[in-house]
Amino acid sequence: MGTPQGGVISPILCNVVLNGLEKAMKVDKKRFNTKLEFVTKINRKHPDNKVHLIRYADDFVILAPHKTALKLRIEIAQKFLKSRGLELSKEKSKIVTIFQGFDYLGFNLRKHKHNPYKQKAKTTSKQI
């Protein structure tokens, strides 16, 4: 409170407040065993290795191999933010596939479908 958005200190304060979110994303399998059963079937070896959090100041993206794993991480993120007096913006938050793509930090990130006669599928980023 009292710090102007876009000010010099704003990104630093966001990083301090969100510090630990990456650690919170690692799922305690004993607490979430029922929800992880389906996720474990998808990635039998290490379901947590496929979930990634990308964070820059107050913006973050959660990448997951399946919607179930993603929804579980969203619940964790909401609890983490609530403990710090914050909440996810419903207008800015959405779940999309990598083929639909998403905008992040001025770039549109997406994966193009595979054409068997040409090259393999590729992921592109285009500045918007």
Coordinates of C-alpha atoms in Angstrom, one line a residue:
M1 CA 0.0 0.0 0.0
G2 CA 1.2 3.5 -0.7
T3 CA 3.7 2.4 -3.4
P4 CA 2.8 3.6 -6.9
Q5 CA 2.3 0.9 -9.5
G6 CA 5.1 1.1 -12.1
G7 CA 7.4 2.8 -9.5
V8 CA 11.0 1.7 -9.1
I9 CA 10.4 -0.2 -5.9
S10 CA 7.2 -2.0 -7.0
P11 CA 8.9 -5.0 -8.8
I12 CA 11.2 -5.5 -5.8
L13 CA 8.2 -5.6 -3.4
C14 CA 6.4 -8.0 -5.6
N15 CA 9.4 -10.4 -5.7
V16 CA 9.6 -10.2 -1.9
V17 CA 5.9 -11.0 -1.4
L18 CA 5.9 -13.8 -4.0
N19 CA 9.1 -15.3 -2.7
G20 CA 8.4 -19.0 -1.9
L21 CA 5.7 -19.5 -4.5
E22 CA 8.0 -21.9 -6.4
K23 CA 8.5 -24.0 -3.3
A24 CA 4.8 -24.0 -2.6
M25 CA 4.1 -25.4 -6.1
K26 CA 6.0 -28.6 -5.2
V27 CA 3.2 -30.9 -4.1
D28 CA 3.3 -32.7 -0.8
K29 CA 2.1 -36.1 -2.0
K30 CA 0.7 -37.1 1.4
R31 CA -1.6 -34.1 1.6
F32 CA -2.8 -34.3 -2.1
N33 CA -2.7 -38.1 -2.7
T34 CA -6.2 -38.4 -4.0
K35 CA -5.8 -35.6 -6.6
L36 CA -2.4 -36.9 -7.6
E37 CA -3.5 -40.4 -8.6
F38 CA -4.7 -39.2 -12.0
V39 CA -1.6 -37.0 -12.5
T40 CA 0.7 -39.9 -11.6
K41 CA -0.9 -42.1 -14.3
I42 CA -0.1 -39.5 -16.9
N43 CA 3.6 -39.1 -15.8
R44 CA 4.4 -42.2 -13.8
K45 CA 8.0 -41.3 -13.0
H46 CA 8.0 -37.7 -11.7
P47 CA 4.7 -35.8 -12.0
D48 CA 6.2 -32.7 -10.3
N49 CA 9.0 -32.5 -12.8
K50 CA 6.6 -31.5 -15.6
V51 CA 5.0 -28.5 -13.7
H52 CA 6.8 -25.2 -14.0
L53 CA 6.3 -21.7 -12.6
I54 CA 7.6 -18.7 -14.5
R55 CA 7.5 -15.5 -12.5
Y56 CA 8.5 -11.9 -13.2
A57 CA 7.6 -9.3 -10.6
D58 CA 3.8 -9.7 -10.1
D59 CA 3.1 -11.8 -13.2
F60 CA 3.4 -15.5 -13.3
V61 CA 2.6 -18.5 -15.5
I62 CA 2.0 -22.1 -14.4
L63 CA 2.8 -24.7 -17.0
A64 CA 1.6 -28.3 -16.5
P65 CA 1.2 -31.4 -18.6
H66 CA -2.5 -31.9 -17.7
K67 CA -5.4 -29.8 -16.6
T68 CA -5.7 -31.8 -13.3
A69 CA -2.2 -31.0 -12.3
L70 CA -2.7 -27.3 -13.3
K71 CA -5.9 -27.0 -11.2
L72 CA -4.2 -28.4 -8.2
R73 CA -1.4 -25.8 -8.6
I74 CA -3.9 -23.0 -9.0
E75 CA -5.5 -24.0 -5.7
I76 CA -2.0 -24.0 -4.1
A77 CA -1.3 -20.6 -5.6
Q78 CA -4.6 -19.1 -4.4
K79 CA -3.9 -20.3 -0.8
F80 CA -0.3 -18.9 -1.0
L81 CA -1.6 -15.5 -2.2
K82 CA -4.4 -15.4 0.3
S83 CA -1.9 -15.9 3.2
R84 CA -0.3 -12.7 2.0
G85 CA -3.5 -10.7 1.5
L86 CA -3.6 -11.1 -2.3
E87 CA -5.8 -12.9 -4.8
L88 CA -5.7 -14.0 -8.4
S89 CA -7.4 -11.7 -10.9
K90 CA -10.3 -13.5 -12.5
E91 CA -10.1 -11.2 -15.5
K92 CA -6.4 -11.8 -16.2
S93 CA -6.3 -15.5 -15.3
K94 CA -7.2 -18.2 -17.8
I95 CA -6.4 -21.8 -18.6
V96 CA -5.4 -22.4 -22.2
T97 CA -3.6 -25.1 -24.2
I98 CA -0.2 -24.4 -25.6
F99 CA -1.7 -24.6 -29.1
Q100 CA -4.1 -21.7 -28.2
G101 CA -1.2 -19.7 -26.8
F102 CA -1.1 -16.9 -24.3
D103 CA 0.3 -13.4 -23.9
Y104 CA 3.0 -12.9 -21.3
L105 CA 5.3 -9.8 -20.8
G106 CA 4.5 -8.5 -24.3
F107 CA 5.0 -11.8 -26.1
N108 CA 2.5 -14.3 -27.5
L109 CA 3.7 -17.8 -26.8
R110 CA 2.3 -20.8 -28.6
K111 CA 3.1 -24.2 -30.1
H112 CA 2.3 -24.9 -33.7
K113 CA 0.8 -28.2 -34.7
H114 CA 3.0 -30.9 -36.2
N115 CA 3.0 -31.3 -40.0
P116 CA 4.4 -34.8 -40.8
Y117 CA 5.6 -33.8 -44.2
K118 CA 7.6 -30.8 -42.9
Q119 CA 9.5 -30.3 -39.7
K120 CA 8.5 -31.1 -36.1
A121 CA 6.2 -29.0 -34.1
K122 CA 7.8 -25.7 -32.9
T123 CA 7.1 -23.3 -30.2
T124 CA 7.2 -19.6 -31.2
S125 CA 7.1 -16.3 -29.4
K126 CA 6.0 -13.2 -31.2
Q127 CA 6.2 -9.7 -29.7
I128 CA 2.9 -7.9 -29.5

